Coordinates of C-alpha atoms and ligand atoms in Angstrom, one line a residue:
M948 CA -41.2 -11.8 21.1
N949 CA -44.3 -10.7 23.0
H950 CA -42.9 -7.3 24.0
E951 CA -44.6 -4.0 23.3
V952 CA -41.2 -2.8 22.0
K953 CA -40.3 -4.3 18.6
K954 CA -38.9 -1.4 16.5
I955 CA -36.0 0.6 17.9
I956 CA -34.2 3.6 16.4
I957 CA -30.7 4.2 17.7
A958 CA -29.3 7.8 17.2
G959 CA -25.5 7.7 16.9
G960 CA -23.1 5.1 15.4
G961 CA -20.3 5.6 17.9
I962 CA -19.1 2.8 20.2
G963 CA -22.1 3.0 22.4
G964 CA -24.7 3.0 19.6
L965 CA -23.1 0.2 17.7
C966 CA -22.8 -2.0 20.8
A967 CA -26.5 -1.3 21.6
A968 CA -27.3 -2.3 18.0
I969 CA -25.4 -5.6 18.3
S970 CA -27.0 -6.5 21.6
L971 CA -30.5 -5.4 20.8
G972 CA -30.3 -7.0 17.3
R973 CA -29.2 -10.3 18.7
A974 CA -32.1 -10.2 21.2
G975 CA -34.5 -10.1 18.2
F976 CA -35.5 -6.4 18.2
E977 CA -35.9 -4.6 14.8
V978 CA -33.0 -2.1 15.1
T979 CA -32.3 0.9 12.8
L980 CA -29.1 2.8 13.7
C981 CA -29.0 6.3 12.3
E982 CA -25.6 8.0 12.2
A983 CA -25.2 11.7 11.3
A984 CA -21.9 11.3 9.5
S985 CA -22.0 10.3 5.9
E986 CA -19.3 7.7 6.4
M987 CA -18.2 5.7 9.4
R988 CA -15.2 6.8 11.3
K989 CA -12.2 7.0 9.0
S990 CA -9.7 8.8 11.3
G991 CA -8.8 9.0 14.9
A992 CA -6.3 7.5 17.1
G993 CA -6.4 4.4 19.2
I994 CA -8.5 3.5 22.2
L995 CA -7.6 1.7 25.4
Q996 CA -10.0 -1.0 26.3
P997 CA -9.7 -1.8 30.1
Q998 CA -10.8 -5.2 31.5
N999 CA -14.4 -4.2 32.2
A1000 CA -14.9 -3.2 28.5
L1001 CA -13.3 -6.5 27.4
G1002 CA -15.7 -8.4 29.7
V1003 CA -18.8 -6.8 28.0
L1004 CA -17.3 -7.2 24.6
R1005 CA -16.9 -10.9 25.4
E1006 CA -20.6 -11.1 26.3
I1007 CA -21.6 -9.7 23.0
G1008 CA -19.2 -11.9 21.0
V1009 CA -16.7 -9.4 19.7
Y1010 CA -13.9 -9.7 22.3
E1011 CA -11.8 -12.1 20.3
E1012 CA -11.9 -10.1 17.1
C1013 CA -11.0 -6.9 19.1
C1014 CA -8.0 -8.7 20.6
Q1015 CA -6.9 -10.2 17.2
N1016 CA -6.9 -6.7 15.7
G1017 CA -5.5 -5.0 18.7
F1018 CA -2.5 -5.3 21.0
Q1019 CA -2.7 -6.6 24.6
T1020 CA -0.6 -5.1 27.4
E1021 CA -0.2 -6.2 31.0
W1022 CA 1.7 -3.3 32.6
L1023 CA 1.5 0.5 32.7
K1024 CA 5.0 1.9 33.1
Q1025 CA 5.3 5.4 34.4
H1026 CA 8.6 7.2 33.5
D1027 CA 10.0 10.7 34.1
E1028 CA 10.6 12.9 31.0
N1029 CA 14.1 11.3 30.6
G1030 CA 12.7 7.8 30.4
S1031 CA 13.7 6.7 33.9
L1032 CA 11.1 4.2 35.2
L1033 CA 9.3 5.6 38.3
F1034 CA 6.9 2.7 38.9
K1035 CA 4.9 0.1 37.1
V1036 CA 1.4 -1.2 37.8
R1037 CA -0.5 -4.2 36.5
E1038 CA -3.3 -3.2 34.2
A1039 CA -5.4 -6.2 35.2
F1040 CA -7.8 -5.4 38.0
L1041 CA -10.8 -7.6 37.4
D1042 CA -10.4 -10.9 35.7
D1043 CA -7.4 -13.1 35.2
S1044 CA -8.9 -14.7 32.1
L1045 CA -8.6 -11.4 30.3
P1046 CA -5.5 -9.5 29.2
G1047 CA -4.7 -6.4 31.3
R1048 CA -5.8 -4.2 28.5
N1049 CA -6.4 -4.3 24.8
N1050 CA -5.5 -1.3 22.6
I1051 CA -7.1 -0.9 19.2
L1052 CA -7.4 1.7 16.4
R1053 CA -10.8 3.4 16.7
Q1054 CA -11.5 2.9 13.0
T1055 CA -10.7 -0.8 13.3
L1056 CA -13.0 -1.1 16.4
N1057 CA -15.7 0.7 14.5
D1058 CA -15.4 -1.6 11.5
I1059 CA -15.7 -4.7 13.8
L1060 CA -18.7 -3.4 15.7
R1061 CA -20.5 -2.3 12.5
K1062 CA -19.9 -5.8 10.9
H1063 CA -21.4 -7.5 14.0
A1064 CA -24.3 -5.0 14.2
E1065 CA -25.3 -5.8 10.6
A1066 CA -24.8 -9.6 11.3
A1067 CA -27.2 -9.2 14.2
G1068 CA -29.8 -7.8 11.8
A1069 CA -29.5 -4.1 12.5
T1070 CA -29.9 -1.7 9.6
I1071 CA -27.3 1.0 9.6
L1072 CA -28.0 4.3 7.9
L1073 CA -25.3 6.9 7.3
G1074 CA -25.9 10.6 6.7
K1075 CA -29.0 10.3 8.8
K1076 CA -28.9 13.1 11.4
V1077 CA -31.6 13.2 14.0
V1078 CA -33.0 16.7 14.4
S1079 CA -36.1 16.2 16.6
Y1080 CA -38.8 13.7 17.5
E1081 CA -42.4 13.6 18.5
E1082 CA -44.3 11.0 20.5
T1083 CA -47.9 9.7 20.6
A1084 CA -49.3 7.1 22.9
D1085 CA -48.4 4.4 20.4
E1086 CA -45.1 5.3 18.7
I1087 CA -42.3 7.8 18.3
T1088 CA -41.6 9.7 15.0
V1089 CA -38.1 10.8 14.4
H1090 CA -37.3 13.7 12.1
F1091 CA -34.0 13.8 10.2
A1092 CA -31.9 16.7 8.7
D1093 CA -32.6 15.3 5.2
G1094 CA -36.3 16.0 5.7
T1095 CA -37.3 12.4 6.1
V1096 CA -39.1 10.8 9.1
M1097 CA -39.1 7.3 10.6
T1098 CA -41.3 5.8 13.2
A1099 CA -40.5 3.2 15.9
D1100 CA -41.6 2.1 19.4
I1101 CA -38.6 3.7 21.1
L1102 CA -35.7 6.0 20.4
A1103 CA -32.3 5.3 22.1
G1104 CA -30.0 8.4 22.0
F1105 CA -26.4 7.4 21.9
D1106 CA -25.6 10.6 20.0
G1107 CA -22.6 11.8 22.0
I1108 CA -21.7 14.7 24.2
R1109 CA -23.7 17.2 22.1
S1110 CA -26.8 15.0 21.9
V1111 CA -29.8 16.6 20.4
V1112 CA -32.0 13.7 21.6
R1113 CA -31.0 14.5 25.2
D1114 CA -31.6 18.2 24.8
Q1115 CA -35.1 17.7 23.4
M1116 CA -35.8 15.0 26.1
L1117 CA -34.7 17.3 28.9
Q1118 CA -36.2 20.4 27.3
R1119 CA -33.0 22.4 27.9
E1120 CA -29.7 22.9 26.3
V1121 CA -27.2 20.9 28.4
K1122 CA -23.8 22.8 28.7
T1123 CA -20.5 21.1 28.8
E1124 CA -17.7 22.1 31.2
Y1125 CA -14.2 22.6 30.0
L1126 CA -11.8 21.0 32.5
G1127 CA -8.7 23.1 31.6
M1128 CA -6.7 20.5 29.7
G1129 CA -6.4 19.5 26.1
A1130 CA -5.3 16.3 24.4
H1131 CA -3.2 15.8 21.3
R1132 CA -3.2 12.4 19.7
F1133 CA -1.6 10.8 16.7
F1134 CA -0.8 7.4 15.2
I1135 CA 2.9 6.4 14.8
S1136 CA 4.8 3.6 13.0
F1137 CA 8.3 2.4 13.9
P1138 CA 10.8 0.6 11.6
E1139 CA 11.6 -1.9 14.4
R1140 CA 9.7 -3.6 17.2
V1141 CA 9.4 -1.2 20.1
F1142 CA 6.5 -2.6 22.1
H1143 CA 6.4 -5.7 24.3
D1144 CA 3.8 -5.9 27.1
S1145 CA 3.5 -2.4 28.4
T1146 CA 1.7 1.0 27.9
L1147 CA 4.4 3.7 28.3
M1148 CA 3.8 6.9 30.2
Y1149 CA 6.1 9.9 30.7
K1150 CA 5.4 12.8 33.0
K1151 CA 7.0 16.3 33.4
G1152 CA 5.2 18.8 35.5
Q1153 CA 1.5 18.9 34.4
T1154 CA 2.2 17.3 31.0
Q1155 CA 1.6 13.6 30.6
V1156 CA 2.7 11.7 27.4
G1157 CA 1.3 8.3 26.7
V1158 CA 2.7 5.9 24.1
V1159 CA 0.2 3.1 23.5
P1160 CA 1.0 0.0 21.5
L1161 CA -1.3 -1.0 18.7
S1162 CA 1.0 -3.7 17.4
E1163 CA 4.7 -4.5 18.0
K1164 CA 5.7 -1.7 15.6
T1165 CA 2.8 0.7 15.7
G1166 CA 1.1 2.7 18.3
Y1167 CA -0.6 5.9 19.2
V1168 CA 0.7 8.8 21.2
F1169 CA -1.3 11.2 23.4
I1170 CA -0.2 14.3 25.2
I1171 CA -2.4 15.8 27.9
R1172 CA -1.6 19.2 29.3
P1173 CA -3.3 22.4 30.5
Y1174 CA -4.6 24.9 27.9
D1175 CA -6.5 28.2 28.4
A1176 CA -10.2 28.0 27.8
D1177 CA -10.0 30.4 24.8
C1178 CA -6.9 28.7 23.2
T1179 CA -7.2 27.7 19.6
D1180 CA -5.0 25.0 18.1
D1181 CA -3.9 25.9 14.6
E1182 CA -4.0 22.8 12.5
D1183 CA -1.3 24.0 10.1
T1184 CA 1.4 24.4 12.8
R1185 CA 0.2 21.6 15.1
F1186 CA 2.6 18.9 14.0
E1187 CA 5.7 21.1 14.6
R1188 CA 4.4 22.5 17.9
V1189 CA 3.7 18.9 19.2
K1190 CA 7.1 17.8 18.0
D1191 CA 8.7 20.7 19.9
L1192 CA 6.8 19.9 23.0
L1193 CA 8.1 16.3 22.8
H1194 CA 11.7 17.5 22.5
G1195 CA 11.3 18.4 26.2
F1196 CA 10.9 14.7 26.8
P1197 CA 14.2 13.0 26.0
G1198 CA 12.7 9.7 27.1
V1199 CA 10.4 9.7 24.0
K1200 CA 13.1 10.4 21.4
F1201 CA 12.0 7.2 19.7
V1202 CA 8.7 9.0 19.1
T1203 CA 10.0 12.4 17.9
E1204 CA 12.4 10.6 15.5
N1205 CA 9.6 8.6 14.0
M1206 CA 6.5 10.8 14.0
S1207 CA 5.3 11.5 10.4
K1208 CA 3.1 14.1 8.8
E1209 CA 1.4 11.2 7.1
Y1210 CA -0.6 10.7 10.3
P1211 CA -2.5 13.8 11.4
V1212 CA -2.3 15.1 14.9
L1213 CA -5.8 15.5 16.5
F1214 CA -6.6 18.0 19.2
H1215 CA -9.5 17.8 21.7
K1216 CA -10.3 20.1 24.7
I1217 CA -11.3 17.9 27.6
E1218 CA -14.9 18.5 28.6
Q1219 CA -17.3 16.9 31.0
M1220 CA -21.0 16.7 31.2
A1221 CA -23.3 14.6 33.5
V1222 CA -27.0 14.1 33.4
K1223 CA -28.2 13.5 37.0
E1224 CA -32.0 13.4 36.3
P1225 CA -33.5 10.2 34.8
W1226 CA -32.0 9.1 31.5
H1227 CA -35.4 8.4 30.0
R1228 CA -38.7 10.0 29.4
G1229 CA -41.7 8.5 27.5
R1230 CA -40.4 6.5 24.6
V1231 CA -36.8 8.0 24.7
V1232 CA -33.8 6.6 26.5
L1233 CA -30.2 7.9 26.6
G1234 CA -26.8 6.3 27.0
G1235 CA -23.0 6.8 26.6
D1236 CA -21.5 10.3 26.3
A1237 CA -25.0 11.7 25.8
V1238 CA -25.4 11.4 29.6
H1239 CA -21.9 11.0 31.1
A1240 CA -19.0 12.4 29.2
G1241 CA -15.7 12.9 31.1
A1242 CA -12.0 13.1 30.9
P1243 CA -10.0 10.3 29.2
T1244 CA -7.8 9.9 32.3
L1245 CA -9.2 6.5 33.3
A1246 CA -9.9 5.3 29.8
Q1247 CA -13.4 4.5 30.8
G1248 CA -15.7 6.7 28.6
A1249 CA -16.2 4.1 25.9
A1250 CA -16.2 1.3 28.4
M1251 CA -19.1 2.9 30.2
A1252 CA -20.9 3.4 26.9
I1253 CA -20.5 -0.3 26.2
E1254 CA -21.8 -1.2 29.6
D1255 CA -24.8 1.1 29.1
A1256 CA -25.6 -0.6 25.8
I1257 CA -25.7 -4.1 27.1
V1258 CA -27.6 -3.2 30.3
L1259 CA -30.3 -1.4 28.3
S1260 CA -30.6 -4.4 26.0
E1261 CA -30.9 -6.8 29.1
E1262 CA -33.6 -4.6 30.7
L1263 CA -35.6 -4.3 27.5
Q1264 CA -35.5 -8.1 27.2
N1265 CA -36.5 -8.5 30.9
D1266 CA -39.5 -6.3 30.9
E1267 CA -42.3 -6.0 28.4
N1268 CA -43.0 -2.4 29.3
H1269 CA -40.4 0.1 28.0
E1270 CA -40.8 2.6 30.8
T1271 CA -40.1 0.1 33.6
A1272 CA -37.3 -1.3 31.6
F1273 CA -35.8 2.2 31.1
Q1274 CA -36.1 2.9 34.8
A1275 CA -34.4 -0.4 35.7
Y1276 CA -31.6 0.5 33.2
F1277 CA -31.2 3.9 34.8
E1278 CA -31.1 2.5 38.3
R1279 CA -28.4 0.0 37.3
R1280 CA -26.3 2.4 35.4
A1281 CA -26.4 6.0 36.7
E1282 CA -24.6 5.7 39.9
R1283 CA -21.7 3.7 38.6
A1284 CA -21.2 5.7 35.3
L1285 CA -21.5 9.0 37.1
Q1286 CA -19.0 8.0 39.8
I1287 CA -16.5 6.9 37.2
Q1288 CA -17.1 10.0 35.2
N1289 CA -16.5 12.2 38.3
L1290 CA -13.3 10.3 39.2
S1291 CA -12.0 10.8 35.7
S1292 CA -12.6 14.5 35.9
E1293 CA -11.1 14.6 39.5
I1294 CA -7.8 13.4 38.1
V1295 CA -7.7 16.4 35.8
R1296 CA -8.6 18.8 38.6
R1297 CA -5.8 17.4 40.8
E1298 CA -3.2 17.4 37.9
I1299 CA -4.0 21.1 37.3
K1300 CA -3.7 22.0 41.0
G1301 CA -0.8 19.7 41.7
T1302 CA -2.9 17.9 44.4
P1303 CA -1.6 14.4 45.2
G1304 CA -3.8 11.3 45.3
V1305 CA -4.2 10.3 41.6
Q1306 CA -3.1 6.7 42.5
D1307 CA -5.9 6.6 45.1
I1308 CA -8.4 7.7 42.5
I1309 CA -7.3 4.9 40.2
G1310 CA -7.7 2.4 43.1
E1311 CA -11.2 3.8 43.9
C1312 CA -12.1 3.4 40.2
H1313 CA -11.0 -0.3 40.2
R1314 CA -12.9 -0.9 43.4
L1315 CA -16.1 0.5 41.9
L1316 CA -15.6 -1.5 38.7
K1317 CA -15.3 -4.8 40.6
E1318 CA -19.0 -4.4 41.5
P1319 CA -21.3 -6.0 38.8
Y1320 CA -22.7 -3.5 36.3
Ligands
FAD178 C1 -8.9 12.4 23.8 C2 -9.9 11.3 24.2 C3 -9.4 10.0 24.5 C4 -10.2 9.0 24.9 N1 -9.7 7.8 25.2 C5 -10.5 6.8 25.6 C6 -10.0 5.5 25.9 O1 -8.8 5.2 25.7 N2 -10.9 4.5 26.4 C7 -12.2 4.8 26.6 O2 -12.9 3.9 27.0 N3 -12.7 6.0 26.3 C8 -11.9 7.0 25.8 N4 -12.4 8.2 25.5 C9 -13.9 8.4 25.7 C10 -14.7 7.8 24.5 O3 -14.1 8.2 23.3 C11 -16.1 8.2 24.6 O4 -16.6 8.1 25.9 C12 -16.9 7.2 23.7 O5 -16.5 7.4 22.4 C13 -18.4 7.6 23.8 O6 -19.1 6.8 22.9 P1 -20.6 7.2 22.4 O7 -21.0 6.2 21.5 O8 -21.4 7.4 23.7 O9 -20.5 8.6 21.8 P2 -19.6 9.1 20.5 O10 -18.4 8.2 20.3 O11 -19.5 10.5 20.6 O12 -20.6 8.7 19.3 C14 -21.7 9.5 19.0 C15 -22.1 9.3 17.6 O13 -23.3 10.0 17.3 C16 -23.3 10.6 16.1 N5 -24.3 11.7 16.2 C17 -24.1 12.9 16.8 N6 -25.3 13.6 16.7 C18 -26.1 12.9 16.0 C19 -27.5 13.1 15.5 N7 -28.1 14.2 15.8 N8 -28.0 12.1 14.8 C20 -27.4 10.9 14.5 N9 -26.1 10.7 14.9 C21 -25.5 11.7 15.7 C22 -21.8 11.1 16.0 O14 -21.5 11.4 14.6 C23 -21.1 9.9 16.6 O15 -20.8 9.0 15.6 C24 -11.6 9.3 25.1 C25 -12.1 10.5 24.8 C26 -11.3 11.5 24.4 C27 -11.9 12.9 24.1

């Protein structure tokens, strides 16, 4: 490769960072991915992979493995709290050669991506938290919490919503905005087959319950509802509180009867954050939640991070100069990712105010995603 960029450090081993490592590693760059956590993701619920995410995963050669280890659905069925079907919509919106959606455990996805990143030649270092960096005309030096340093030609910050790489690059502390809702999520296992070809949703007032198949007999459940900004969610009583909440949904009796303390219930406040100025400066470039974190309402956060990863890799292959490659990447990605992020947050705002039009937002999202990334 004749490029001025040969050595790349990626900060963050989430979905975005790992996909960047696969794509850049395959393209022949010397990639070192540095993840702050001392072990790769061991917990977490599932993740919904919409068709645009599946299309990119197919390009980087991991689509089939994701499908083999996940569960494909074709329909999203919306019910009331009693389980009466209100409507059903096809999950496919892009490509008839792909399933409507693939659902997979985050840990399984992480294992698959890590394996492919290493096969692509990337070095993955755990317990390697980036704390700062400094640049010269010729290289970038990255400092880690363990006191070590590493040099490279460029640094790609895929270090999530509280990115330190972003805050140093922008020279300000970027604040997140709480959107007023929180999400509980947990894994569930059933003695009998309960899932066929559909993702199941149940709605009562401002509370939405999703039951997402991960196999015929396993799935993950999410509950999204409003919470005050200063609410705390006590872990010790969480399981019982969530079970009580689900008792208000007779349609998900099959969930309340089978949920088990063996699988912890996670809680997240839904926040958003968007970087509108360029996603690069000097030898640093950003992607994924570090620049566009939003609500999970359209299941597009990870999908956008994956698209960022592959476009960044393409532009670095297309252009010998990293700064023009970064600018081309930013121009291809920013408008699309920020629009999707804003639509995801708009759904939450409407749900809280009871404003209609959520179906229109989903339609607008699909229209945008039909444009090439
Ligand atoms: C409740 C909920 C449900 C969701 N459901 C979906 C869904 O169904 N489908 C979907 O597409 N998206 C979903 N999302 C969004 C999705 O999870 C994120 O958009 C996606 O994970 C972003 O990936 P990322 O790699 O950019 O960041 P992250 O996944 O946040 O990864 C960042 C990584 O960087 C590491 N890190 C942080 N700081 C440092 C540092 N200083 N040095 C080194 N490493 C560092 C972190 O440990 C982490 O591993 C959901 C989000 C939430 C909150």
